[in-house]
GROMACS .gro file of C-alpha atoms in nm:
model
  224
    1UNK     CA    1  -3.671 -22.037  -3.031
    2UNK     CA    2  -3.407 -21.964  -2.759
    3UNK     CA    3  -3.556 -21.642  -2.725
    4UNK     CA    4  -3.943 -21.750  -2.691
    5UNK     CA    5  -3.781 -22.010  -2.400
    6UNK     CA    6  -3.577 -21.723  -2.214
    7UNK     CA    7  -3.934 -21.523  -2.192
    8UNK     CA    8  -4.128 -21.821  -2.129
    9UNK     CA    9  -4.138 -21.827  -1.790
   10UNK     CA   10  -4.271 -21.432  -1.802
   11UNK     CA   11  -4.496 -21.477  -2.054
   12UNK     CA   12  -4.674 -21.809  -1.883
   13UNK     CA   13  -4.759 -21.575  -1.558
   14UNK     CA   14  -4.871 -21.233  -1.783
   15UNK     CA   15  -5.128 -21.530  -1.951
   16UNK     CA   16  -5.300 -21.543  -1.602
   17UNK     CA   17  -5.513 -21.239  -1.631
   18UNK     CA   18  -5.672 -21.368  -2.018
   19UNK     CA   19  -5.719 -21.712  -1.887
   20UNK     CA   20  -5.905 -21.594  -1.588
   21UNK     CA   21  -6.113 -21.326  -1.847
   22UNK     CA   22  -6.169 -21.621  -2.064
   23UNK     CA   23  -6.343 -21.883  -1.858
   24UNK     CA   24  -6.549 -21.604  -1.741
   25UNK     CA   25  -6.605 -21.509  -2.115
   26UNK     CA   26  -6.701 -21.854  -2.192
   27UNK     CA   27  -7.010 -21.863  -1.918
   28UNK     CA   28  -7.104 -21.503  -2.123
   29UNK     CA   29  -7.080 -21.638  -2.512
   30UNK     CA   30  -7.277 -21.909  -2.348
   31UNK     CA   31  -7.538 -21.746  -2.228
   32UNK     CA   32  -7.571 -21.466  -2.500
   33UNK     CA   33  -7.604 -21.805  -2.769
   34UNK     CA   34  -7.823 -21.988  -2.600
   35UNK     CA   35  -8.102 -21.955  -2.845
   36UNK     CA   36  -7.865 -22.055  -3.123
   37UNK     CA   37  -7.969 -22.441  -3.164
   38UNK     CA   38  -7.682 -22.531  -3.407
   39UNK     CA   39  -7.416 -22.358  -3.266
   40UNK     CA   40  -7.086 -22.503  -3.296
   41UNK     CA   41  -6.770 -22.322  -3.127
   42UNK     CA   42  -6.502 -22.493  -3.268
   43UNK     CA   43  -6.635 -22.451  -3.637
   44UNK     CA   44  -6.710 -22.085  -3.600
   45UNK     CA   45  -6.448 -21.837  -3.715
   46UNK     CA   46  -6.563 -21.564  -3.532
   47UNK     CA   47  -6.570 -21.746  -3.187
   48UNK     CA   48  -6.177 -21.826  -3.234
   49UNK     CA   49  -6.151 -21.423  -3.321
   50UNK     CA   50  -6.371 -21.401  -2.974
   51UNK     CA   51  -6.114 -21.632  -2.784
   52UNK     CA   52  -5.780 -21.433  -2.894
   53UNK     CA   53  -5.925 -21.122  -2.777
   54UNK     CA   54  -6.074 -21.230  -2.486
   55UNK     CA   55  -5.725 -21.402  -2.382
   56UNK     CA   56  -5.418 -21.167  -2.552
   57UNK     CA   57  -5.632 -20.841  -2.444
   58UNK     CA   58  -5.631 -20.843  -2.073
   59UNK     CA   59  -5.240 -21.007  -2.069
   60UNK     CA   60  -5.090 -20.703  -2.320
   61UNK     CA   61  -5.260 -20.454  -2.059
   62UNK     CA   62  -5.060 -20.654  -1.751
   63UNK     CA   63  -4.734 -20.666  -1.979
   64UNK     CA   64  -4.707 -20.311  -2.019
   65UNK     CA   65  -4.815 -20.214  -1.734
   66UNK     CA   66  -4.638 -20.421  -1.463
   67UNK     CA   67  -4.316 -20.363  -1.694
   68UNK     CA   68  -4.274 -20.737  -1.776
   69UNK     CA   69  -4.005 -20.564  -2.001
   70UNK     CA   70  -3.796 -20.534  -1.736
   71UNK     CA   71  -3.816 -20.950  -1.669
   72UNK     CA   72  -3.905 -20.862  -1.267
   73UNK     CA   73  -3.852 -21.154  -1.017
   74UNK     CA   74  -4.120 -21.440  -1.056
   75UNK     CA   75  -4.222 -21.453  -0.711
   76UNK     CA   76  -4.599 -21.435  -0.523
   77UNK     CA   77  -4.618 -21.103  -0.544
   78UNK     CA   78  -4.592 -21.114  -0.913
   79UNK     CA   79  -4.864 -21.405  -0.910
   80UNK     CA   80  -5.089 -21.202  -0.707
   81UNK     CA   81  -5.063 -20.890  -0.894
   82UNK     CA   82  -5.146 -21.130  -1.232
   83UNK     CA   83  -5.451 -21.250  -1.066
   84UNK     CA   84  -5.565 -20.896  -0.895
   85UNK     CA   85  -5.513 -20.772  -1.243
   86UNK     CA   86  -5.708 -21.039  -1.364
   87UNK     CA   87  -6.046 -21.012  -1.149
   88UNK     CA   88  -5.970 -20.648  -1.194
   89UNK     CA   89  -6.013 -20.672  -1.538
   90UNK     CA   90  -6.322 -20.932  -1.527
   91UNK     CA   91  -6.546 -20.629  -1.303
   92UNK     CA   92  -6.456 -20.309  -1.476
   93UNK     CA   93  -6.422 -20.442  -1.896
   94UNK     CA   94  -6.673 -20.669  -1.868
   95UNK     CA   95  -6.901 -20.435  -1.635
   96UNK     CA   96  -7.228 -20.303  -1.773
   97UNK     CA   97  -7.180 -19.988  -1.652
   98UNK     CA   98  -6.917 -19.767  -1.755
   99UNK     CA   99  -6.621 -19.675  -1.491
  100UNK     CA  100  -6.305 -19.454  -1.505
  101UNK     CA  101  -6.013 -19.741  -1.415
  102UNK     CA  102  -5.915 -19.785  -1.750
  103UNK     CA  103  -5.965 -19.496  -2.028
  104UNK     CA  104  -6.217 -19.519  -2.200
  105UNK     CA  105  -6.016 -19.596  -2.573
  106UNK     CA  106  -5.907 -19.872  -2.393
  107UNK     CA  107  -6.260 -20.015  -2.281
  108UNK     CA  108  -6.408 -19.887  -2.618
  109UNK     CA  109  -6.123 -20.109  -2.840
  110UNK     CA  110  -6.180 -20.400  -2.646
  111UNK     CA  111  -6.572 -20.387  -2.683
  112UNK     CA  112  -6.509 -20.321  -3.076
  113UNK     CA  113  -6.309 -20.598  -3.071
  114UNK     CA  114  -6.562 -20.826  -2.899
  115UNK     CA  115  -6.847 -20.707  -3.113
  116UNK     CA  116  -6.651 -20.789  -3.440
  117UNK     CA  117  -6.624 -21.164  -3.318
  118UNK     CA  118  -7.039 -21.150  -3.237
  119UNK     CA  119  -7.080 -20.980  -3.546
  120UNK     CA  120  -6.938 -21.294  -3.733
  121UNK     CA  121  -7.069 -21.556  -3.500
  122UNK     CA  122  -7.407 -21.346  -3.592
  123UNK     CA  123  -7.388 -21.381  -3.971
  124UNK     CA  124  -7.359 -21.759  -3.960
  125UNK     CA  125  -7.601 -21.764  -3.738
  126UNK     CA  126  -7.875 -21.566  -3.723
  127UNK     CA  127  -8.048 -21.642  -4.087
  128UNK     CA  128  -8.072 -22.042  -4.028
  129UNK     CA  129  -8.110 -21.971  -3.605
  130UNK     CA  130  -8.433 -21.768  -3.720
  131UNK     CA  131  -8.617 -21.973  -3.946
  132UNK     CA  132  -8.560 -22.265  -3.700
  133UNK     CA  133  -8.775 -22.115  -3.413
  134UNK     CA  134  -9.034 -21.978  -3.658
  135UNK     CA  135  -9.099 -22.378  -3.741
  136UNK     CA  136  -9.055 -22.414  -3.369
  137UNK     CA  137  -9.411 -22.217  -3.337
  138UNK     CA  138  -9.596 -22.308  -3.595
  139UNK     CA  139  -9.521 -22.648  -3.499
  140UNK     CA  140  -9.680 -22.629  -3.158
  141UNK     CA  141  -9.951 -22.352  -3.336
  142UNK     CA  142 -10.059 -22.619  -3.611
  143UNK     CA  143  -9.970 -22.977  -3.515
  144UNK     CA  144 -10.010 -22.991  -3.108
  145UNK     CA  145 -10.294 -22.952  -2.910
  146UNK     CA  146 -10.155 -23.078  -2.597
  147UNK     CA  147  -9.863 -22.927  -2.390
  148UNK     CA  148  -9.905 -23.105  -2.062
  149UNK     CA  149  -9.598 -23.356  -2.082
  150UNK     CA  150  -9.332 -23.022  -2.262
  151UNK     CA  151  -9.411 -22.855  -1.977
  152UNK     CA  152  -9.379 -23.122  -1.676
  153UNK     CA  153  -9.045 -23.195  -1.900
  154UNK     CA  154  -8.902 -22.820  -1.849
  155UNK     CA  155  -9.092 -22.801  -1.513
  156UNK     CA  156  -8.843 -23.116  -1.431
  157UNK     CA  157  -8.568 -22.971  -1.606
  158UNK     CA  158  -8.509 -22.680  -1.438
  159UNK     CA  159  -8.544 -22.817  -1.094
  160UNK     CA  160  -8.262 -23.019  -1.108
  161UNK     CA  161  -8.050 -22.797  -1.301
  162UNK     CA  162  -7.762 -22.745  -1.025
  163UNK     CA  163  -7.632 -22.445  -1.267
  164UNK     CA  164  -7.930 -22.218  -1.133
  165UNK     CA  165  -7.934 -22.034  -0.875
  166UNK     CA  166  -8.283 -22.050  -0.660
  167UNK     CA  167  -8.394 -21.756  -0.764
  168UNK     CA  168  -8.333 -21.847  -1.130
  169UNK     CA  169  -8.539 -22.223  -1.050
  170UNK     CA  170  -8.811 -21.988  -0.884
  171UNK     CA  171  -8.890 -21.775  -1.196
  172UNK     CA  172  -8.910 -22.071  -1.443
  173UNK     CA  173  -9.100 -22.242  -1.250
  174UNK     CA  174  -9.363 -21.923  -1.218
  175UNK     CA  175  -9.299 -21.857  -1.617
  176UNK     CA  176  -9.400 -22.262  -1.653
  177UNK     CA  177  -9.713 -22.184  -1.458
  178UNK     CA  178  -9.817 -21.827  -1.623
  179UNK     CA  179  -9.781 -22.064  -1.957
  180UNK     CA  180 -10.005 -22.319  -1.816
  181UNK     CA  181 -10.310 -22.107  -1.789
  182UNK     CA  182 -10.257 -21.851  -2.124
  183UNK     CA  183 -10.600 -21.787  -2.280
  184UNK     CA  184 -10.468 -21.797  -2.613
  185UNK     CA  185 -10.305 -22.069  -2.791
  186UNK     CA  186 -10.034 -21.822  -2.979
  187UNK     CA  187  -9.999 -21.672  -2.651
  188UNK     CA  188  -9.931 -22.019  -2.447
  189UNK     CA  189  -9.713 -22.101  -2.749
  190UNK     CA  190  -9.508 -21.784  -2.754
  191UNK     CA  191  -9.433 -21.824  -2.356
  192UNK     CA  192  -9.332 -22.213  -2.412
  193UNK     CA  193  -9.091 -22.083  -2.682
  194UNK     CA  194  -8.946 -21.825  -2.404
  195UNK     CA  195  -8.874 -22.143  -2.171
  196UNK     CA  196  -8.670 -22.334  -2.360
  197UNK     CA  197  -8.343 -22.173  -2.299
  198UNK     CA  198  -8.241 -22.520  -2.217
  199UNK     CA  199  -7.921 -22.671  -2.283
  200UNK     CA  200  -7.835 -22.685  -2.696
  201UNK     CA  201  -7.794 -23.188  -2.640
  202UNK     CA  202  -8.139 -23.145  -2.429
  203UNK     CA  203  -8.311 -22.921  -2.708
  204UNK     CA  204  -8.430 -23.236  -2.928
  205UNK     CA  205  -8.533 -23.451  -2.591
  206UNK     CA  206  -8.760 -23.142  -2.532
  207UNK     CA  207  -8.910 -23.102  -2.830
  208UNK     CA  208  -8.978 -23.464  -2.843
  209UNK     CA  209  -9.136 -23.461  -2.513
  210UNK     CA  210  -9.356 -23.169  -2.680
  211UNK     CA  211  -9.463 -23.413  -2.959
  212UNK     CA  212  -9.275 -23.265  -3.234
  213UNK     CA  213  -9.328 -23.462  -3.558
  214UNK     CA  214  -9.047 -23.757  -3.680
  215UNK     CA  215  -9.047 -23.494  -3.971
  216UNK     CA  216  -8.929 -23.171  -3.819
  217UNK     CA  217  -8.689 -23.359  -3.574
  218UNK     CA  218  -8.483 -23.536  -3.941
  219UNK     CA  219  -8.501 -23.170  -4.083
  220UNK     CA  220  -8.340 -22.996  -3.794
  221UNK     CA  221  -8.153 -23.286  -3.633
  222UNK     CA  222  -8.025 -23.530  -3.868
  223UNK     CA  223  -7.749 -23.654  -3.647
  224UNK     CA  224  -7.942 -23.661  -3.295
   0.00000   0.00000   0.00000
């Protein structure tokens, strides 16, 4: 314990560069589940798996490579370095595109690493996630013949989400329209199910507001 105290102080500022990569991470795993209406974080293994990477990773690189061996003087400079290391991390190992900063074992470990923890999050997921949103369509394909007040719902909804960006408002908005006037029913349908990528607590509001039946919403959403 004396030991882990005499480091502390070292290993607190080498923890900079994973907590920067993991609240960036978070806004990723966020958007990549989006679609997953009863996923929990904290009760999935493979998210926790997802979190140690995605913080231990990025502060192991900065250890070895600023020499944190050598216990260097805690100063600014060593701050700044942890965060430059940090946002340097952030563009080039979460980039889409490949660069040459880092070799590529390096970028290809962490990625395994990071697809392991989706892999799991996917096999909890995906079976239950998928026969969800097939009752999601034939719901609106069978039971409802009217999807005025869904669609002024999202319409609403994505206005006044302050998380969007206006260009992001601007292409709901025009996808909400293009659904308005589909020809086909299974078309219109297929195009409302595309839209509601809203937030996983609005998800049973919206459906409601689509006229889903007091039926579907105990199956699905027993505690809502």
């Amino acid at each position: 314990m004396s030991e882990l105290l005499k480091w502390l102080p070292w290993i607190l500022v080498a923890l900079i560069p994973g907590l920067l990569n993991l609240l960036v991470a978070f806004k990723q795993l966020a958007d990549d589940c989006k679609f997953l209406p009863f996923f929990e974080p904290q009760k999935t293994p493979g998210v926790w798996i997802w979190a140690v990477v995605q913080l231990i990773f990025p502060c192991l690189l900065f250890w070895l490579t600023d020499s944190f061996y050598l216990q260097p003087e805690i100063n600014f400079s060593l701050i700044g370095r942890a965060l430059g290391f940090g946002l340097g991390f952030i563009a080039i190992m979460n980039a889409r595109t490949e660069t040459g900063f880092f070799t590529v074992d390096i970028k290809t470990f962490y990625t395994r690493l990071v697809r392991l923890a989706y892999d799991l999050i996917a096999s909890q997921e995906t079976a239950r996630t998928a026969g969800f949103w097939v009752d999601v369509e034939q719901e609106l394909l069978k039971k409802i013949t009217d999807f005025t007040d869904g669609l002024n719902f999202l319409e609403s909804y994505f206005k006044r989400d302050v998380s969007l960006l206006p260009e992001q408002v601007e292409d709901r908005l025009r996808k909400i329209d293009e659904a308005r006037i589909k020809p086909l029913k299974s078309e219109q349908v297929k195009a409302i199910v595309a839209l509601m990528d809203v937030r996983r607590m609005d998800l049973p509001s919206l459906l409601q507001r689509f006229g889903f039946s007091d039926e579907f919403m105990k199956k699905y959403f027993k505690q809502k």
